[in-house]
Amino acid sequence: MPVPSSGFLSLGLSDKLTATLTALGYEEPTPVQREAIPLMLAQHDLLAQAATGTGKTAAFALPIIQLIGGDAAAGPRSKERTALTVKAMVLVPTRELAMQVSEAIHKYARGTGLCVVPLYGGSSMQQQIRSLERGADVVVATPGRALDHLRRKTMNLDAVRVLVLDEADEMLDMGFAEDIETILDETPDTRQTALFSATMPARILKIAERHLQKPRRLAIAREKTAAGKMPRVRQVAYIVRRSEKPAALDRILEMEDPASAIVFCRTRLEVDTLTETLNAHGYRAEALHGGMEQRQRDAVMNRVRAGKADLLIATDVAARGLDIEQITHIVNYDVPAAPESYVHRIGRTGRAGRAGTAITLAEPREHRLLRSIEQLTKQKIDVATVPTVADLKARRLEVTRASIRERLLAGDLDDVRGVVQALANEFDLFDVAAAAIKMLDATTDADAEIETEIEKEPARPSRGSGLSSPVRLFIGAGRKAKIGPGDLVGAITGEAGVTAKSVGAIEIGDNFSIVEVSEDVADDVIRAMKGASLRGKKVTVRRDRDPRQA
Ligand code: AMP
């Protein structure tokens, strides 16, 4: 029988929401969900430390849907839905996050009739007003735009029952403290409030003290023994956008050429999709997840053990208790939601003193999760650049060179010497050999076709900027602070919410770095980076040409 997502039911979530999560391929709650959902359903205020990638969005979205869903269940345009009046509000620091969170709530609320509206700057005010007039159950807003609507009286918060401050530390870093205060004053004192933040500095605690009532504190407990159990494995992370992950994985697998690997995904759906993609790309990949029957899973494991599969694509749940010898590579297609899962996953390689490699694909905003894994394991994760077409070509040629050498050592070439002789009469012998290698390496020409978006990825210090109007930014940390290109790109894309396309050439000096970014995002990046930290330290960020701005 397929394993149902009963882990969610035991948290107090309705059958309907549990069924939705099963359909989305979620196998079990993440730690922050396990802790936060029951507390929110019991209508406690909450002060939760959780970063992007831990599953925090679902941790507050699911309770919101359940708590106010009763009213919305009457269906769209229900009479209870009053124009301009909202029942739940989520405040987020950036427009990207507003879009993401509102999409997530929409996804989880499927079939409930609940209406979610995102409110952020840079998008039509009129359209947002029309949505609010039609009646929104939940709004997901940046503080600036929420305030705009309050001032114009196009949004009314008198009936707000649940309020979430998401990524509260970032909102403060971006200077939204006063706006948040004003917005909170517009909501009833009886509301339930949950504050989520990746860090818990004193400023956050002060807000919590003022606006949360008897909050339950939630910082996910760590398994203390984990570090001691860590095998010695090479650990590498690549910062890639979600849409670029399949192409990036292809290249990484080609470079690494694993003898046997497990690729971990978060959901069943992702396992199925990735398995299909990899099979289409010529790998022998097998899927393993809790949605499969025991019989199917046994068959998969038999094929893996018999060496009939190159890659096993699995969820954590399905891989639990698997006993496979000699796994050379663990790939985290997503950063695991809890650092402990990372330790469990990579514990499957590097066994009995053998060499092992752990590869992690992290999205730009998830660099904090990488840091917390490093803290837990007390081991460094190197941030590397996705192999380029040139890297792959070099590797293929190296493989060709090695196999020609082997062939030469094996001898027994007499039957083809005549052909070589004939060609040698007409051409230089060196050219003949080069032509033969070129034919062997027939895949080379196909390379041009796989020049995808990731070719334009930054984090390659040597390449040109590629930006149409680049601005050089001075960042006051460099090699001595152990800053690498990945840190810079991760921080810029993560903190400022700009895409990696807006980041160009990077130079890293001993004490400072220069990063080229598009002119149109330069100010955003400077503003966002001013409040942020790199490798745990605040850094100076300014335009390179004008030292007075320091
Ligand atoms: P977040 O930390 O909220 O940004 O979530 C990170 C990602 O994890 C999102 O893509 C979610 O869809 C996914 N996710 C959240 N909860 C779970 C879960 N329990 N199982 C699998 N995936 C999840």
XYZ file of C-alpha atoms and ligand atoms in Angstrom:
573
model
C 0.000 0.000 0.000
C 1.224 3.521 -0.673
C 2.272 5.299 2.509
C -0.245 8.066 3.273
C 0.937 11.441 4.583
C -0.473 10.584 7.996
C 2.251 12.645 9.652
C 0.213 15.692 8.756
C -3.051 14.275 10.121
C -1.501 13.773 13.530
C -0.670 17.479 13.656
C -4.367 18.251 13.632
C -4.745 19.124 9.968
C -8.040 18.301 8.285
C -8.486 15.297 6.006
C -8.889 17.681 3.119
C -5.581 19.483 3.669
C -3.827 16.190 4.316
C -5.167 14.854 1.037
C -3.895 17.959 -0.762
C -0.422 17.443 0.707
C -0.426 13.798 -0.341
C -1.403 14.886 -3.837
C 1.493 17.359 -3.830
C 3.818 14.481 -2.998
C 4.736 15.592 0.525
C 5.615 12.522 2.549
C 6.031 13.925 6.021
C 6.117 17.246 7.832
C 9.425 19.048 8.141
C 10.623 19.825 11.695
C 9.327 23.399 11.658
C 5.949 22.167 10.400
C 5.781 19.480 13.057
C 6.311 22.088 15.767
C 4.468 25.106 14.409
C 1.279 23.611 12.962
C -0.237 22.247 16.211
C 0.644 25.476 18.058
C -0.918 27.663 15.404
C -4.005 25.461 15.171
C -4.380 25.861 18.952
C -4.321 29.620 18.246
C -1.152 30.381 20.152
C 1.056 33.256 19.174
C 4.332 31.997 17.802
C 7.933 33.172 17.667
C 9.713 30.838 15.283
C 13.284 30.727 14.069
C 13.308 29.237 10.585
C 15.029 30.105 7.306
C 13.906 29.725 3.717
C 13.980 26.097 2.692
C 12.823 24.685 6.027
C 9.213 24.433 4.869
C 8.176 27.443 6.952
C 5.663 28.714 4.396
C 3.509 25.619 4.749
C 4.050 25.801 8.524
C 1.954 28.973 8.690
C -0.077 28.648 5.471
C -1.755 25.353 6.395
C -2.987 26.585 9.813
C -4.194 29.847 8.250
C -6.240 27.902 5.710
C -7.692 25.644 8.355
C -8.397 28.441 10.854
C -10.189 30.755 8.484
C -11.112 28.127 5.918
C -14.374 27.364 7.692
C -15.764 30.670 6.502
C -14.320 30.428 3.061
C -15.564 26.891 2.521
C -18.947 28.306 1.597
C -17.323 28.869 -1.768
C -16.120 31.777 -3.797
C -17.976 35.056 -3.410
C -19.531 33.769 -0.200
C -21.695 36.299 1.605
C -19.311 36.208 4.542
C -16.625 37.665 2.394
C -16.927 41.387 2.790
C -15.388 43.755 0.298
C -12.040 45.213 1.395
C -12.028 43.179 4.618
C -9.368 40.542 5.075
C -9.232 37.706 7.587
C -5.564 36.809 7.499
C -2.491 38.743 6.519
C 1.069 37.710 5.814
C 3.703 40.449 5.689
C 6.842 39.663 3.691
C 9.943 41.723 2.810
C 10.008 41.482 -0.998
C 7.712 41.283 -3.982
C 9.247 37.956 -5.008
C 8.396 36.505 -1.652
C 4.877 37.989 -1.814
C 4.343 36.153 -5.099
C 5.882 32.917 -3.840
C 3.978 32.849 -0.564
C 0.673 33.696 -2.165
C 1.190 30.990 -4.778
C 2.015 28.522 -2.009
C -1.135 29.401 -0.033
C -3.183 29.156 -3.223
C -1.700 25.715 -3.887
C -2.404 24.413 -0.378
C -5.915 25.920 -0.383
C -6.931 24.081 -3.525
C -10.588 23.168 -3.439
C -11.414 25.242 -0.353
C -12.641 28.310 -2.224
C -10.317 30.459 -0.133
C -9.156 33.570 -1.927
C -5.558 34.812 -1.662
C -4.353 38.162 -2.974
C -0.735 39.294 -3.206
C -0.089 43.010 -2.697
C 3.279 44.412 -3.696
C 4.759 47.486 -5.267
C 5.428 47.727 -8.965
C 2.162 46.097 -9.903
C -1.118 47.826 -10.760
C -2.804 49.450 -7.775
C -6.164 49.398 -9.538
C -5.999 45.689 -10.128
C -5.130 45.073 -6.496
C -8.037 47.278 -5.384
C -10.421 45.321 -7.620
C -9.211 42.064 -6.039
C -9.711 43.495 -2.555
C -13.187 44.740 -3.493
C -14.138 41.274 -4.647
C -13.188 40.083 -1.167
C -9.884 38.542 -0.155
C -9.632 36.038 2.672
C -5.843 36.217 2.875
C -3.517 38.961 1.681
C 0.215 38.496 1.314
C 1.770 41.942 1.265
C 4.985 43.880 1.414
C 4.720 46.474 4.215
C 4.988 49.452 1.859
C 2.132 48.378 -0.355
C -0.014 47.267 2.587
C 0.375 50.752 4.037
C -0.602 52.314 0.724
C -3.862 50.395 0.740
C -4.553 51.283 4.359
C -4.018 55.002 3.669
C -6.352 54.897 0.684
C -8.827 52.889 2.724
C -8.867 50.228 0.066
C -8.098 47.561 2.649
C -9.593 47.028 6.077
C -7.815 45.007 8.744
C -10.544 45.159 11.447
C -11.444 41.516 10.927
C -7.905 40.102 10.784
C -7.725 36.949 12.873
C -4.286 35.671 11.939
C -1.250 37.780 11.153
C 2.105 36.395 10.094
C 5.377 38.311 9.910
C 7.514 36.277 7.527
C 11.285 36.803 7.314
C 10.931 39.443 9.993
C 14.689 40.053 10.237
C 14.818 40.913 6.558
C 11.874 43.262 6.880
C 13.717 45.128 9.632
C 16.948 45.124 7.619
C 15.049 46.756 4.797
C 13.836 49.522 7.068
C 10.215 48.418 7.406
C 10.100 48.586 11.242
C 7.844 51.634 11.419
C 5.563 50.450 8.637
C 5.071 47.168 10.443
C 4.140 48.989 13.645
C 1.562 51.100 11.806
C 0.065 48.060 10.103
C -0.117 46.082 13.331
C -1.942 48.989 14.995
C -4.683 48.636 12.378
C -5.403 45.042 13.327
C -7.507 43.916 16.317
C -5.684 43.069 19.568
C -7.495 39.761 19.605
C -5.662 38.563 16.512
C -3.280 35.620 16.569
C 0.277 36.550 15.560
C 3.129 34.409 14.300
C 6.593 35.785 13.663
C 9.046 33.833 11.527
C 12.659 34.912 11.259
C 15.906 33.277 10.194
C 17.763 35.051 12.987
C 16.631 36.287 16.395
C 18.506 39.502 17.147
C 17.365 41.794 19.973
C 15.341 43.974 17.560
C 13.169 41.029 16.649
C 12.671 40.040 20.261
C 11.566 43.602 21.001
C 8.894 43.457 18.305
C 7.805 40.089 19.647
C 7.566 41.487 23.171
C 5.376 44.335 22.011
C 3.067 42.539 19.623
C 2.927 38.863 20.541
C 0.905 37.549 23.454
C 2.448 34.733 25.462
C 4.189 33.466 22.346
C 5.455 29.904 22.138
C 9.128 29.983 21.167
C 10.166 27.645 18.490
C 13.717 26.897 17.542
C 14.130 23.472 16.114
C 16.108 21.302 18.515
C 19.269 19.858 17.085
C 20.479 16.298 17.396
C 23.699 16.813 19.291
C 25.495 13.671 18.271
C 25.238 14.320 14.565
C 28.650 15.885 14.064
C 30.471 12.970 15.663
C 28.835 10.530 13.274
C 29.715 12.479 10.180
C 31.694 10.493 7.690
C 34.569 12.231 5.961
C 33.148 13.081 2.606
C 33.882 15.753 0.056
C 31.050 18.262 0.269
C 30.190 20.579 -2.578
C 27.253 22.890 -3.164
C 26.106 24.594 -6.342
C 23.899 27.668 -6.228
C 21.344 27.279 -9.005
C 17.880 28.535 -9.708
C 15.124 25.963 -9.567
C 14.468 26.019 -13.310
C 18.140 25.360 -14.004
C 18.495 22.372 -11.729
C 17.894 19.602 -14.300
C 20.526 21.005 -16.683
C 22.959 21.668 -13.841
C 22.518 18.130 -12.518
C 23.215 16.674 -15.961
C 26.520 18.473 -16.123
C 27.528 17.717 -12.562
C 26.776 14.017 -13.051
C 28.800 13.986 -16.225
C 31.780 15.592 -14.482
C 31.543 13.417 -11.388
C 30.705 10.200 -13.218
C 29.477 8.465 -10.053
C 29.787 4.700 -9.781
C 26.600 4.637 -7.725
C 24.539 7.530 -6.490
C 21.367 8.408 -4.643
C 19.659 11.654 -5.593
C 17.379 12.963 -2.849
C 14.287 15.045 -3.630
C 11.764 16.596 -1.280
C 8.560 15.289 -2.772
C 7.200 12.253 -4.586
C 6.282 14.373 -7.550
C 9.810 15.681 -7.831
C 11.194 12.140 -7.635
C 8.932 11.063 -10.503
C 9.644 14.107 -12.657
C 13.395 13.989 -12.173
C 13.535 10.239 -12.819
C 11.715 10.782 -16.104
C 14.027 13.621 -17.091
C 17.185 11.681 -16.278
C 15.963 8.618 -18.149
C 15.230 10.803 -21.132
C 18.807 12.066 -20.889
C 20.206 8.573 -21.132
C 20.706 7.593 -17.499
C 19.281 4.444 -16.026
C 17.453 6.124 -13.151
C 15.038 4.421 -10.771
C 12.462 6.192 -8.594
C 11.805 5.251 -4.988
C 9.180 6.940 -2.824
C 6.485 6.285 -0.278
C 3.735 6.463 -2.869
C 4.923 3.182 -4.396
C 3.767 -0.241 -3.292
C 6.194 -2.444 -1.407
C 6.353 -4.832 -4.357
C 7.438 -2.021 -6.694
C 10.013 -0.773 -4.208
C 11.493 -4.253 -3.829
C 11.756 -4.549 -7.604
C 13.592 -1.212 -7.765
C 16.024 -2.246 -5.067
C 16.696 -5.528 -6.841
C 17.561 -3.668 -10.029
C 19.808 -1.284 -8.101
C 21.632 -4.117 -6.339
C 22.034 -6.031 -9.598
C 23.768 -2.982 -11.088
C 20.945 -2.397 -13.577
C 20.491 1.207 -12.485
C 22.958 4.098 -12.410
C 20.972 6.385 -10.179
C 18.423 5.969 -7.433
C 16.095 8.962 -7.077
C 14.442 8.925 -3.667
C 12.608 10.804 -0.934
C 13.989 10.708 2.603
C 11.141 8.535 3.794
C 11.641 5.911 1.099
C 15.408 5.849 1.538
C 15.165 5.335 5.287
C 16.559 2.001 6.311
C 17.852 1.223 2.838
C 20.984 -0.781 2.937
C 23.060 -0.247 -0.144
C 26.761 -0.812 -0.090
C 29.240 1.419 -1.811
C 27.312 4.544 -2.584
C 29.938 6.892 -4.005
C 27.756 9.991 -4.371
C 24.851 11.545 -2.533
C 23.096 14.313 -4.399
C 20.732 16.663 -2.601
C 18.543 17.921 -5.417
C 17.131 20.255 -2.777
C 18.761 21.365 0.435
C 17.078 19.233 3.082
C 14.596 21.121 5.282
C 16.535 20.166 8.417
C 20.312 19.989 8.776
C 19.867 16.610 10.485
C 18.381 15.137 7.295
C 21.527 16.237 5.504
C 23.624 14.315 8.001
C 21.430 11.228 7.606
C 21.539 11.440 3.828
C 25.264 11.792 3.488
C 25.837 9.118 6.104
C 25.051 6.712 3.258
C 28.284 7.429 1.498
C 31.897 7.402 2.585
C 31.303 4.218 4.559
C 34.068 1.974 5.834
C 36.729 4.497 4.997
C 35.803 4.718 1.304
C 35.803 8.057 -0.422
C 32.418 9.676 -0.771
C 31.038 12.856 -2.247
C 27.996 14.854 -1.206
C 26.615 17.310 -3.743
C 23.935 19.857 -2.910
C 21.936 22.014 -5.293
C 20.830 25.088 -3.386
C 18.629 27.909 -4.579
C 20.046 31.407 -4.107
C 17.839 32.172 -1.133
C 18.842 28.980 0.637
C 22.413 29.890 1.456
C 21.490 30.250 5.121
C 20.525 26.589 5.236
C 23.955 25.662 3.922
C 25.515 27.707 6.697
C 23.448 26.002 9.363
C 24.448 22.618 7.978
C 28.088 23.687 8.182
C 27.554 24.766 11.771
C 25.968 21.462 12.708
C 28.502 19.259 10.977
C 31.502 21.467 11.736
C 32.631 20.746 8.196
C 32.976 23.065 5.282
C 30.767 22.847 2.199
C 32.614 24.249 -0.795
C 30.523 26.343 -3.129
C 31.464 25.419 -6.691
C 30.455 26.591 -10.131
C 28.325 24.409 -12.374
C 30.650 22.834 -14.958
C 30.719 24.793 -18.198
C 30.541 23.328 -21.690
C 34.316 23.831 -21.858
C 34.798 21.886 -18.618
C 32.732 19.010 -19.970
C 34.601 19.011 -23.247
C 37.912 18.906 -21.428
C 36.716 16.027 -19.329
C 35.491 14.062 -22.373
C 38.804 14.549 -24.088
C 40.573 13.354 -20.980
C 38.439 10.207 -20.996
C 39.183 9.727 -24.710
C 42.893 10.212 -24.112
C 42.874 7.624 -21.322
C 41.035 5.048 -23.418
C 43.304 5.548 -26.436
C 46.277 5.037 -24.167
C 44.771 1.811 -22.865
C 44.088 0.671 -26.407
C 47.682 1.395 -27.395
C 48.994 -0.613 -24.462
C 46.745 -3.525 -25.400
C 48.394 -3.678 -28.837
C 46.887 -5.915 -31.549
C 46.537 -3.058 -34.056
C 47.933 -4.734 -37.152
C 44.616 -5.014 -38.973
C 44.195 -1.213 -39.082
C 47.816 -0.212 -39.708
C 47.151 -0.295 -43.443
C 44.559 2.480 -43.111
C 46.960 4.606 -41.086
C 49.667 4.002 -43.664
C 47.383 5.042 -46.529
C 46.397 8.266 -44.752
C 49.998 8.956 -43.753
C 50.958 9.039 -47.423
C 48.647 11.976 -47.920
C 48.548 13.752 -44.499
C 50.695 14.510 -41.538
C 50.475 11.607 -39.068
C 49.743 13.998 -36.217
C 46.696 15.351 -38.085
C 45.471 11.846 -38.819
C 45.480 11.007 -35.128
C 43.762 14.312 -34.280
C 41.008 13.617 -36.831
C 40.449 10.154 -35.373
C 40.102 11.622 -31.871
C 37.686 14.227 -33.145
C 35.502 11.488 -34.615
C 35.647 9.516 -31.377
C 34.561 12.584 -29.505
C 31.480 12.905 -31.663
C 29.442 14.376 -28.826
C 31.508 17.540 -28.949
C 29.333 19.146 -31.587
C 26.218 18.445 -29.596
C 27.659 20.614 -26.824
C 26.645 23.796 -28.534
C 23.012 22.738 -28.179
C 23.195 22.355 -24.424
C 24.400 25.904 -23.958
C 21.491 26.773 -21.730
C 20.741 29.559 -19.334
C 23.268 28.253 -16.841
C 25.998 29.193 -19.281
C 25.207 32.746 -18.325
C 25.448 32.021 -14.619
C 27.757 34.350 -12.772
C 30.151 33.194 -10.066
C 32.829 32.682 -12.654
C 35.438 35.232 -11.756
C 37.239 34.992 -15.050
C 34.468 35.768 -17.482
C 33.366 39.154 -18.796
C 30.403 40.904 -17.278
C 27.861 40.139 -20.012
C 25.600 42.863 -18.572
C 24.362 45.626 -20.818
C 24.891 48.417 -18.274
C 27.076 47.076 -15.497
C 27.815 48.933 -12.273
C 30.778 47.961 -10.170
C 29.977 47.461 -6.510
C 32.652 47.485 -3.837
C 32.086 44.916 -1.125
C 34.303 45.188 1.935
C 35.216 41.531 2.323
C 37.420 39.252 0.273
C 39.596 36.210 0.264
C 40.849 36.702 3.817
C 37.267 36.557 5.043
C 36.942 33.311 3.050
C 34.536 34.933 0.608
C 34.023 33.026 -2.627
C 31.973 33.931 -5.717
C 29.166 31.691 -4.491
C 28.877 33.667 -1.255
C 28.583 36.912 -3.187
C 26.060 35.671 -5.719
C 24.119 33.849 -3.025
C 23.975 36.928 -0.820
C 23.094 39.341 -3.629
C 20.393 37.218 -5.197
C 19.139 36.082 -1.823
C 19.084 39.387 0.004
C 18.118 41.711 -2.820
C 15.811 39.268 -4.543
C 17.437 39.953 -7.930
C 18.102 37.106 -10.313
C 21.589 35.793 -11.039
C 21.267 37.299 -14.525
C 21.714 40.746 -12.984
C 25.095 39.766 -11.586
C 28.143 39.923 -13.812
C 31.879 39.577 -13.339
C 33.283 39.081 -9.872
C 36.775 39.900 -8.694
C 37.873 38.801 -5.279
C 40.802 40.580 -3.644
C 42.380 39.840 -0.289
C 40.307 42.354 1.627
C 37.527 43.354 -0.735
C 35.564 42.156 -3.728
C 34.210 43.891 -6.793
C 30.939 42.625 -8.215
C 29.327 43.909 -11.366
C 25.553 44.177 -11.252
C 23.018 45.681 -13.650
C 22.570 49.414 -13.202
C 18.821 48.999 -12.723
C 19.224 46.823 -9.636
C 22.341 48.475 -8.182
C 20.503 50.560 -5.595
C 18.333 47.650 -4.505
C 21.404 45.495 -4.057
C 23.212 48.160 -2.029
C 20.177 48.703 0.179
C 19.587 45.001 0.740
C 23.246 44.160 1.308
C 23.660 46.942 3.851
C 21.411 45.154 6.267
C 22.753 41.734 5.427
C 25.860 39.873 6.417
C 28.438 37.847 4.551
C 29.846 34.842 6.341
C 28.359 36.212 9.534
C 29.825 39.712 9.268
C 28.367 43.056 8.247
C 30.186 44.461 5.259
C 30.516 47.780 3.485
C 28.698 47.839 0.149
C 28.826 50.806 -2.207
C 29.337 51.864 -5.776
C 32.988 51.384 -6.597
C 33.626 54.732 -8.215
C 32.384 56.946 -5.445
C 34.217 56.303 -2.187
C 32.215 59.001 -0.365
C 29.194 56.726 -0.274
C 30.939 54.310 2.072
P 9.947 27.078 2.258
O 10.974 26.868 3.329
O 8.622 27.407 2.821
O 10.420 28.079 1.258
O 9.745 25.686 1.488
C 10.750 25.113 0.735
C 10.222 24.071 -0.242
O 9.890 22.857 0.411
C 9.014 24.460 -1.035
O 9.290 24.144 -2.374
C 7.901 23.568 -0.512
O 6.992 23.253 -1.528
C 8.647 22.351 -0.045
N 8.037 21.686 1.115
C 7.492 22.288 2.196
N 7.077 21.363 3.086
C 7.376 20.155 2.567
C 7.194 18.810 3.030
N 6.633 18.536 4.198
N 7.627 17.810 2.233
C 8.202 18.095 1.050
N 8.399 19.317 0.558
C 7.996 20.356 1.309
